[in-house]
Coordinates of C-alpha atoms in Angstrom, one line a residue:
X1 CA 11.5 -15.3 18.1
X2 CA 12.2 -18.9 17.3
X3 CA 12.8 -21.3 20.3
X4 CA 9.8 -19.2 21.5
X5 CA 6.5 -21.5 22.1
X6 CA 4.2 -19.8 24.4
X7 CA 0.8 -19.2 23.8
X8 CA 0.7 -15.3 24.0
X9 CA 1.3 -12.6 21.9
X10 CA 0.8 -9.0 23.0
X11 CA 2.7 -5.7 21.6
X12 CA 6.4 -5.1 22.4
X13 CA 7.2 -1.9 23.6
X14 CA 10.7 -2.4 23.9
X15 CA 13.4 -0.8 21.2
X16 CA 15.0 -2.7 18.6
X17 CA 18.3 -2.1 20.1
X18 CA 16.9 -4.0 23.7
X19 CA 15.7 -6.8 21.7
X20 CA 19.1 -7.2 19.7
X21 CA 21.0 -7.3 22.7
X22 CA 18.3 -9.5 24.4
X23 CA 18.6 -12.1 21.3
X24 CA 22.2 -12.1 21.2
X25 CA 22.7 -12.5 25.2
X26 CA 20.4 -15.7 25.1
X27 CA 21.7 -16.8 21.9
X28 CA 18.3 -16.6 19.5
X29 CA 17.5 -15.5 16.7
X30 CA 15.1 -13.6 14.6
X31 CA 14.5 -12.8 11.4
X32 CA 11.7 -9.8 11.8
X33 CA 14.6 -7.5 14.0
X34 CA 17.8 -8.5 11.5
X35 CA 19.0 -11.0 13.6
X36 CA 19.7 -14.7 11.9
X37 CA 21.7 -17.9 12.5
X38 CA 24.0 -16.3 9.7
X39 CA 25.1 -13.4 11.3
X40 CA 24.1 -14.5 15.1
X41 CA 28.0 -14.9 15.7
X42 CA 29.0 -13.0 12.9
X43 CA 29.2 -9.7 11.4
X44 CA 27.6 -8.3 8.2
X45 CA 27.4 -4.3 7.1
X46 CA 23.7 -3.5 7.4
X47 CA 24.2 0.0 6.4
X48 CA 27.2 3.0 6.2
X49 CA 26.5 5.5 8.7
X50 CA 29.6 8.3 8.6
X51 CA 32.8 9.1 6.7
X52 CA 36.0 10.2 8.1
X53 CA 39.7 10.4 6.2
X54 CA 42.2 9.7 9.3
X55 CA 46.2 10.0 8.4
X56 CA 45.2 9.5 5.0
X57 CA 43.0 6.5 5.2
X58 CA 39.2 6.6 4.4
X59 CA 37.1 5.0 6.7
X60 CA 33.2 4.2 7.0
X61 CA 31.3 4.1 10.1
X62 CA 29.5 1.1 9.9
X63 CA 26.6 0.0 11.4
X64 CA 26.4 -4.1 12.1
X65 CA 23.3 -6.1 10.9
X66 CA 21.6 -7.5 13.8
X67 CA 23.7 -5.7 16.3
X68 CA 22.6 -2.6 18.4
X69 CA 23.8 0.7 17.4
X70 CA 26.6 0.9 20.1
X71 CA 28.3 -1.8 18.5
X72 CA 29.0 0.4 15.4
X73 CA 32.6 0.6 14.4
X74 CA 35.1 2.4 11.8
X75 CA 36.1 0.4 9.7
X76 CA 38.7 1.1 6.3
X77 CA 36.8 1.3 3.1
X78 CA 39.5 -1.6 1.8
X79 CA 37.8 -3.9 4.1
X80 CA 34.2 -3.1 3.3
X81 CA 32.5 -5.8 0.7
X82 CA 29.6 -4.1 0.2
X83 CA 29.4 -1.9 -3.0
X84 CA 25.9 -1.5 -3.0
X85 CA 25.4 0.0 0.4
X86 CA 28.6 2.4 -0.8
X87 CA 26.7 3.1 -3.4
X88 CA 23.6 4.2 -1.8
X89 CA 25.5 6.2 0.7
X90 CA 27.1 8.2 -1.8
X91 CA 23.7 8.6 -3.5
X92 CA 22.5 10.1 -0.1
X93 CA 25.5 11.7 0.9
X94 CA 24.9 13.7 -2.7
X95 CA 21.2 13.9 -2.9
X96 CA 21.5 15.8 0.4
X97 CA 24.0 18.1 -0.8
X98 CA 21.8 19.1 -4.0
X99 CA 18.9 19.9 -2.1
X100 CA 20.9 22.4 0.2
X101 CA 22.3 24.2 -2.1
X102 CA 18.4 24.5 -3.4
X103 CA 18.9 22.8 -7.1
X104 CA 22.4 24.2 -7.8
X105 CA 25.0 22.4 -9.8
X106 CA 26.4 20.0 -7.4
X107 CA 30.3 20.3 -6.7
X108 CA 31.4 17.3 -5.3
X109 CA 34.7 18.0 -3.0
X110 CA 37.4 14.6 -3.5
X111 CA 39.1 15.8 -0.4
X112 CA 36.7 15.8 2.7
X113 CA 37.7 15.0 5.9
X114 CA 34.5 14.4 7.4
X115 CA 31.3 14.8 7.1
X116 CA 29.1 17.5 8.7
X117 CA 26.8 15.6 11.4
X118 CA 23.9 16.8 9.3
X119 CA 25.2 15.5 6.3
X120 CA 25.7 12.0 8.6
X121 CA 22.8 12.0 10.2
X122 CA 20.3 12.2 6.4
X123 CA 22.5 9.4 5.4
X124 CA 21.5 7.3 8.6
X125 CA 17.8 7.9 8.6
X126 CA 17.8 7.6 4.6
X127 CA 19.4 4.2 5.3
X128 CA 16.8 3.5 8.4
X129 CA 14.0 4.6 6.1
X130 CA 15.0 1.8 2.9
X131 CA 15.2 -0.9 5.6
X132 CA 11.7 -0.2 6.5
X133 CA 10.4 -0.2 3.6
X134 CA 11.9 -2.9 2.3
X135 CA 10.5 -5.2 5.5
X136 CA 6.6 -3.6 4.9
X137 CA 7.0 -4.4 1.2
X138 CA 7.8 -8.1 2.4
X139 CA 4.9 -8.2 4.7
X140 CA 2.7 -6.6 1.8
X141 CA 3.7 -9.8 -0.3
X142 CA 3.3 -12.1 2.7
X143 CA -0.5 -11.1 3.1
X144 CA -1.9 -10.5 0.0
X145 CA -3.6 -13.1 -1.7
X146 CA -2.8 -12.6 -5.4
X147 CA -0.2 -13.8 -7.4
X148 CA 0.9 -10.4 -8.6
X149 CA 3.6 -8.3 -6.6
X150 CA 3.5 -4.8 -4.5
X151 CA 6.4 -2.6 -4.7
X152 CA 7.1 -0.2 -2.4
X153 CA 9.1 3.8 -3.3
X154 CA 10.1 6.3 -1.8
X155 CA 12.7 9.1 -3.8
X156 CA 11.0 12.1 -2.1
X157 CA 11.4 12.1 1.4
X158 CA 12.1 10.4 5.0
X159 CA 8.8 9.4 5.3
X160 CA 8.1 6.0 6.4
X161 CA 5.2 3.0 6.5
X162 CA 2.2 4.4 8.1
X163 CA 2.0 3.0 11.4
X164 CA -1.3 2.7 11.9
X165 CA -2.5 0.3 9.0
X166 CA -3.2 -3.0 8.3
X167 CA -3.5 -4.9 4.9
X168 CA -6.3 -7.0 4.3
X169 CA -7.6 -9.1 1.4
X170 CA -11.4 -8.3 2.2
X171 CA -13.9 -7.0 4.1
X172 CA -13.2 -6.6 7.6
X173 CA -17.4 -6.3 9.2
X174 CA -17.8 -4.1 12.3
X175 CA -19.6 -6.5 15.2
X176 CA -23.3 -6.8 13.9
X177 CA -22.4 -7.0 10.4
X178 CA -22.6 -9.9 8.5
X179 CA -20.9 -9.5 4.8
X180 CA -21.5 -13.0 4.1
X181 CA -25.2 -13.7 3.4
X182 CA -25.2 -17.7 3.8
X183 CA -26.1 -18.1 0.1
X184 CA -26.5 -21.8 -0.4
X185 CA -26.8 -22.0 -4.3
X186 CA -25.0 -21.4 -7.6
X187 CA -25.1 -21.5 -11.2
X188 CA -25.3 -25.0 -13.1
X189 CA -23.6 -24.5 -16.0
X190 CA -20.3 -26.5 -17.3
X191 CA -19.6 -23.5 -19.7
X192 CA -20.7 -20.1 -18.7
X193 CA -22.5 -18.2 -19.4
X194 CA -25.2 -20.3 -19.8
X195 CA -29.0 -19.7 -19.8
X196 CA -29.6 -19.6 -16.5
X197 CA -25.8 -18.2 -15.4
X198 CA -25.5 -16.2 -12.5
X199 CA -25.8 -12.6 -13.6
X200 CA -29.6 -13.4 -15.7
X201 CA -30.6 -15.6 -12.7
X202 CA -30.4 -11.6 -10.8
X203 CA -31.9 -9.8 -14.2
X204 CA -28.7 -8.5 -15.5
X205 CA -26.3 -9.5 -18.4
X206 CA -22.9 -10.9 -17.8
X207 CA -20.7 -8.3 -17.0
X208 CA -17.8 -9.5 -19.3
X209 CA -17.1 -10.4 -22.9
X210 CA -14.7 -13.1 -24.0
X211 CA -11.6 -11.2 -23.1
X212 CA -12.6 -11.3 -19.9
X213 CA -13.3 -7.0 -19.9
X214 CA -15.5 -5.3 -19.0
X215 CA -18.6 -4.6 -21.4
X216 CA -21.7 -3.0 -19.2
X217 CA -22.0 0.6 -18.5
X218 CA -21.4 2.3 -15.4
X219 CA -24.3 1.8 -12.8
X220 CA -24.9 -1.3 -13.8
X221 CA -23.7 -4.1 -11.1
X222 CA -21.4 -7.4 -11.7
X223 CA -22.9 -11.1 -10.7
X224 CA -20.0 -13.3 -10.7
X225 CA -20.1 -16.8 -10.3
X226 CA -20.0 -17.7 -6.4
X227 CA -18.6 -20.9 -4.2
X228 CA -21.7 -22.9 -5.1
X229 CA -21.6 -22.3 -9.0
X230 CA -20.3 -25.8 -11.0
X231 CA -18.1 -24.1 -12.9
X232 CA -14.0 -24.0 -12.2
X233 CA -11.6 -21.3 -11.7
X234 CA -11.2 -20.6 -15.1
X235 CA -14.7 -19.4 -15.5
X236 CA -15.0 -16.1 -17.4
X237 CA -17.7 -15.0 -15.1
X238 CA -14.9 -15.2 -12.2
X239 CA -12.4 -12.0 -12.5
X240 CA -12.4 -9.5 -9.5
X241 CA -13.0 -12.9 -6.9
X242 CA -9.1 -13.6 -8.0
X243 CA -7.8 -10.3 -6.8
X244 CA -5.6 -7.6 -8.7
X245 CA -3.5 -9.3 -12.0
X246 CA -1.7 -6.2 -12.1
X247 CA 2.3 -5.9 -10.1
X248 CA 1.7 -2.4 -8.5
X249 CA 3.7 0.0 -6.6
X250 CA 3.0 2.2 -3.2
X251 CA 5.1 5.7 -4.1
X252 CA 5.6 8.8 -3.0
X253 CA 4.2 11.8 -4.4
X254 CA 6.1 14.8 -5.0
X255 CA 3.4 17.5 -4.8
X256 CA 2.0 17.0 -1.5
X257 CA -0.5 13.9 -2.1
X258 CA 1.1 11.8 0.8
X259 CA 1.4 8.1 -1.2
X260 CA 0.2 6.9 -4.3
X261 CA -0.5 3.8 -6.0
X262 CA 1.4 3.3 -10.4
X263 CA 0.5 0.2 -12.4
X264 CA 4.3 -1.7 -13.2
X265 CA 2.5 -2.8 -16.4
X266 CA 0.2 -2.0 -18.9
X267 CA -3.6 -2.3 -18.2
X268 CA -5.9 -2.3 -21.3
X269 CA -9.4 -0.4 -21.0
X270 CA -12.1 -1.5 -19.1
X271 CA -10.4 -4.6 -17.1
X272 CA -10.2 -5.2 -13.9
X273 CA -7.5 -3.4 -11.4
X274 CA -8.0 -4.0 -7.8
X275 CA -11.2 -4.1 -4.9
X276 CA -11.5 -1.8 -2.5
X277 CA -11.5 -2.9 0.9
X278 CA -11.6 -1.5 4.9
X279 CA -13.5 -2.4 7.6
X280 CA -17.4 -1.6 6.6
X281 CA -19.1 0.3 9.3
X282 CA -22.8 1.5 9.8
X283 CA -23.2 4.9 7.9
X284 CA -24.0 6.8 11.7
X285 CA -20.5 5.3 12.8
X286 CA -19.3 6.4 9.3
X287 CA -20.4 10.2 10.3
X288 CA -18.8 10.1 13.1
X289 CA -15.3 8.9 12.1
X290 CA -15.7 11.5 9.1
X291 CA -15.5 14.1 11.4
X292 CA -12.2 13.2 12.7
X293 CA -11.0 12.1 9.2
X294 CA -12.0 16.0 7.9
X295 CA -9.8 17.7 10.8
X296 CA -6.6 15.2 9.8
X297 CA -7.3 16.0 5.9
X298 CA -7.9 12.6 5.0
X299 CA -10.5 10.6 2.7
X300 CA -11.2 7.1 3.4
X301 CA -15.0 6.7 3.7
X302 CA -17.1 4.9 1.1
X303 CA -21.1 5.0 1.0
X304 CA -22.2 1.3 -0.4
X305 CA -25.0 2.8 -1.3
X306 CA -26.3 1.2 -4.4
X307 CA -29.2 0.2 -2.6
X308 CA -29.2 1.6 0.4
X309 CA -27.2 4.2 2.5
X310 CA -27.0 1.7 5.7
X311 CA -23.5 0.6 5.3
X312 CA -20.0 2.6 4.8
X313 CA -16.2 1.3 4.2
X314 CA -13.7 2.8 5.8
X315 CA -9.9 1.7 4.6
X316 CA -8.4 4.4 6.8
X317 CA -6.4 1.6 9.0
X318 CA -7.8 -1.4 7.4
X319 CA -7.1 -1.8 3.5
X320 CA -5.4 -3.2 1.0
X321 CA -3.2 -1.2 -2.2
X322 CA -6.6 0.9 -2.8
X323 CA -5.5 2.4 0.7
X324 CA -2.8 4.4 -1.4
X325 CA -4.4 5.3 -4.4
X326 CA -5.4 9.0 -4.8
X327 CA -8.5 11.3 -6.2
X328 CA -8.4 12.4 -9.4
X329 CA -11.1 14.5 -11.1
X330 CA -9.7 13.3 -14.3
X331 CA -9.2 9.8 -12.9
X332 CA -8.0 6.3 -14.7
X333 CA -10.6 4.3 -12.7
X334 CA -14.0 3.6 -12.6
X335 CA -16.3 1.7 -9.5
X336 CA -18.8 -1.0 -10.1
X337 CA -20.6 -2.8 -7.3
X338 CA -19.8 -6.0 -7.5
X339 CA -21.8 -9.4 -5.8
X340 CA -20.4 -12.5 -5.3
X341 CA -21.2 -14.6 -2.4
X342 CA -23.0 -12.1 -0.8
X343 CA -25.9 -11.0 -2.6
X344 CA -27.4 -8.7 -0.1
X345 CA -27.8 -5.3 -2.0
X346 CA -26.8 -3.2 0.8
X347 CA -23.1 -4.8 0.8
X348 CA -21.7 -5.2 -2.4
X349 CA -17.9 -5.4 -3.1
X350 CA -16.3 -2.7 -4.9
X351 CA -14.5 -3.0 -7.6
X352 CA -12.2 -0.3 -10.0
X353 CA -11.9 -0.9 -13.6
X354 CA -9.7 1.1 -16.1
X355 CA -11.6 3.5 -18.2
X356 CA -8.8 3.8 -20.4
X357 CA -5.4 2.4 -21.4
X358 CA -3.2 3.1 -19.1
X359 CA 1.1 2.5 -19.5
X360 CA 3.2 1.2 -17.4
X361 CA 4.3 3.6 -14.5
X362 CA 1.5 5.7 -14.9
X363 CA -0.4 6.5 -11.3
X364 CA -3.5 5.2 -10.4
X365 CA -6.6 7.5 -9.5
X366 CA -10.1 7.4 -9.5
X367 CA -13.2 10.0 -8.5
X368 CA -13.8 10.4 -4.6
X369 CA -17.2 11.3 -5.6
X370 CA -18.0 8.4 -8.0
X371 CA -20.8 6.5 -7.3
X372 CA -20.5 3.5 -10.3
X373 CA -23.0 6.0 -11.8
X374 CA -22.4 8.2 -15.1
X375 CA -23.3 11.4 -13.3
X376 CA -20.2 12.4 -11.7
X377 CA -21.3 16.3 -11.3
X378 CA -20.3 17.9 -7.9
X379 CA -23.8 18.4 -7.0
X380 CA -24.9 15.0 -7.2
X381 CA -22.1 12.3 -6.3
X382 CA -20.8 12.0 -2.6
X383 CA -19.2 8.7 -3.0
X384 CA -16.4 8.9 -0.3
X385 CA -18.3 11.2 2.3
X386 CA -21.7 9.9 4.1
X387 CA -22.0 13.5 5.3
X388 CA -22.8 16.6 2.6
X389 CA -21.8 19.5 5.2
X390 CA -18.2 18.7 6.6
X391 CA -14.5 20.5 5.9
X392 CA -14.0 20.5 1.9
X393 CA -10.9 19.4 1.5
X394 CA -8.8 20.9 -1.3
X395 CA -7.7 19.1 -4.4
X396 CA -4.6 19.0 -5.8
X397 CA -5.1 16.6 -8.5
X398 CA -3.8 18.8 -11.5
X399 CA -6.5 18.0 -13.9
X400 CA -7.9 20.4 -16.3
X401 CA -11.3 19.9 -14.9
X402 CA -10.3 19.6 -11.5
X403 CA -13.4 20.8 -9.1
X404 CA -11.2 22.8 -6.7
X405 CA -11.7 20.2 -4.0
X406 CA -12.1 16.5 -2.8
X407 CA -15.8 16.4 -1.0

């Protein structure tokens, strides 16, 4: 709340309704609950909740931005300003309809009188659910730190933001785990890559070509230029350090895969899409969150094992977009291990890179089971599972080759 300067900050508890009123009695405002110096003393149609015709007049139930539900009032349609929220509850009011009558050609009736309180009350929480989404695709823009945008979608159901996950921009160590190795020294060169460069200074070849793709097989690891190198931003050895170039979207799926993850443009083979991130655990604390993870049907564990099996990340409430984006056993993505500043072998960063061109609103998948090797066979990769005995988890991927299941 602004006006507010203490130095505590601890979870409310109270309901959006008590902290309108609350604003509004003691004459504050703020933005997070609807509630500015605009419409403080003011109204302004947040959304249309109900539909009535009274002596031949149409009216809207309106609901007041910034004001508590008990302060809704009818109001005549000639007075309402707001042809996009008419829009949208019409859109409701319809898509609701559709779906009742199971696909059927819809017959709109011109001369309702009211609306059923079912009808009403998918209208409201339609309306509810496109103001929250809206506000988390706002705080998905505020945190992320790439120049790219995140949309959010939802034209399947009522469901909501999860509410138990945070976006983060990188690693997020459990206590005891240090992800940044205190490397003191970089690359020399003006113009890399250079003869001593970063990734032949570690006994590999540099990872891109001049187009800034990818060019090494999978398995092999990426050495970009770190903190310390002399070269500037504009460095071709510097491409998953400056985050996801790509605008994406967070959608939902329509055949039971929870949320997914489409590219808004096109992305050309082999370049880089986003990390993946979560908080990166010790594989024994990895085993045990699995086993929770495997009752609630959900994937979020992955081994860093390219040298060692010591470490885990889990992006189950910690993540950023690569949260969202589903298995595929016929997937667009591939992982490479990637070292940056931290060249300790038993933490790199992971990074997914397009096997293929893939258009624009096309979704977003890669293997569970990949391990940035080229054996991807069922008996050998357990990328996303530290454990090989637990629940198998059906797939529902689609693919041709699909494997029947996720682990």
């Amino acid at each position: 709340m602004e006006g507010w300067r203490g130095a505590w900050y601890v979870p409310c508890l109270a309901s959006l309704e008590t902290l309108q009123e609350l604003c509004r009695k003691e004459n504050l405002s703020c933005k997070s609950i609807g509630i500015t110096n605009r419409n403080l003393k003011s109204y302004e149609v947040e959304y249309l909740c109900d539909y009535k015709v009274d002596e031949g007049t149409e009216y809207y139930l309106v609901k007041w931005k910034g004001w508590p539900e008990s302060s809704n009032t009818w109001e005549p349609q000639k007075n309402l300003k707001c042809p996009l929220l008419l829009q949208n509850f019409l859109s409701d009011k319809n898509e609701y309809l559709s779906r009742m009558r199971e696909g059927k050609a819809l017959k709109v009736r011109n001369h309702v009188k009211a609306l059923k309180p079912a009808v009403a009350d998918y209208i409201v929480k339609k309306a509810k659910q496109r103001i929250a989404l809206q506000r988390w695709k706002e705080e998905l823009n505020r945190k992320k730190n790439h120049k790219a945008m995140i949309l959010v979608e939802n034209t399947v159901d009522l469901e909501g933001p999860p509410l138990d996950f945070y976006y983060i921009n990188e690693y997020k160590p459990a206590p005891g785990i240090n992800v940044i190795n205190g490397i003191t020294t970089g690359c020399e060169c003006t113009d890399c890559p250079a003869e001593k460069c970063c990734p032949k200074e570690a006994g590999f070849i540099l990872a891109y070509n001049k187009r800034k793709k990818l060019k090494i097989q999978p398995g092999l690891p990426i050495y970009e230029c770190n903190s310390f190198c002399r070269c500037g931003p504009d460095c071709p050895n510097r491409i998953v350090q400056k985050g996801t170039p790509y605008s994406l979207c967070i959608f939902r799926t329509n055949n039971g895969r929870g949320w997914g993850v489409k590219t808004l443009q096109k992305i050309k083979t082999n370049s880089f899409v986003m990390e993946y991130v979560g908080e990166v655990i010790t594989s024994e604390e990895a085993e045990r969150r699995g086993q929770l993870y495997d009752n609630q049907g959900n994937t979020y564990l992955f081994d860093l094992d390219y040298d060692s099996d010591e470490f885990t990340v889990d992006a189950a409430r910690y993540g950023n977009v690569s949260h969202f984006v589903n298995h595929s056993c016929d997937p667009n993505l591939q992982v490479f291990n990637v070292f940056i500043d931290n060249l300790d072998l038993r933490l790199p960063r992971i990074a997914l890179f397009s096997t293929r061109t893939i258009k624009a609103g096309e979704e977003l998948t890669f293997d569970y089971q990949m391990k940035g090797s080229i054996d991807l066979t069922a008996d050998s990769a357990d990328g996303l599972s530290p454990s090989k005995k637990r629940i198998r988890t059906v797939c529902k991927c689609g693919a041709v080759c699909c494997r029947g299941y996720l682990n």
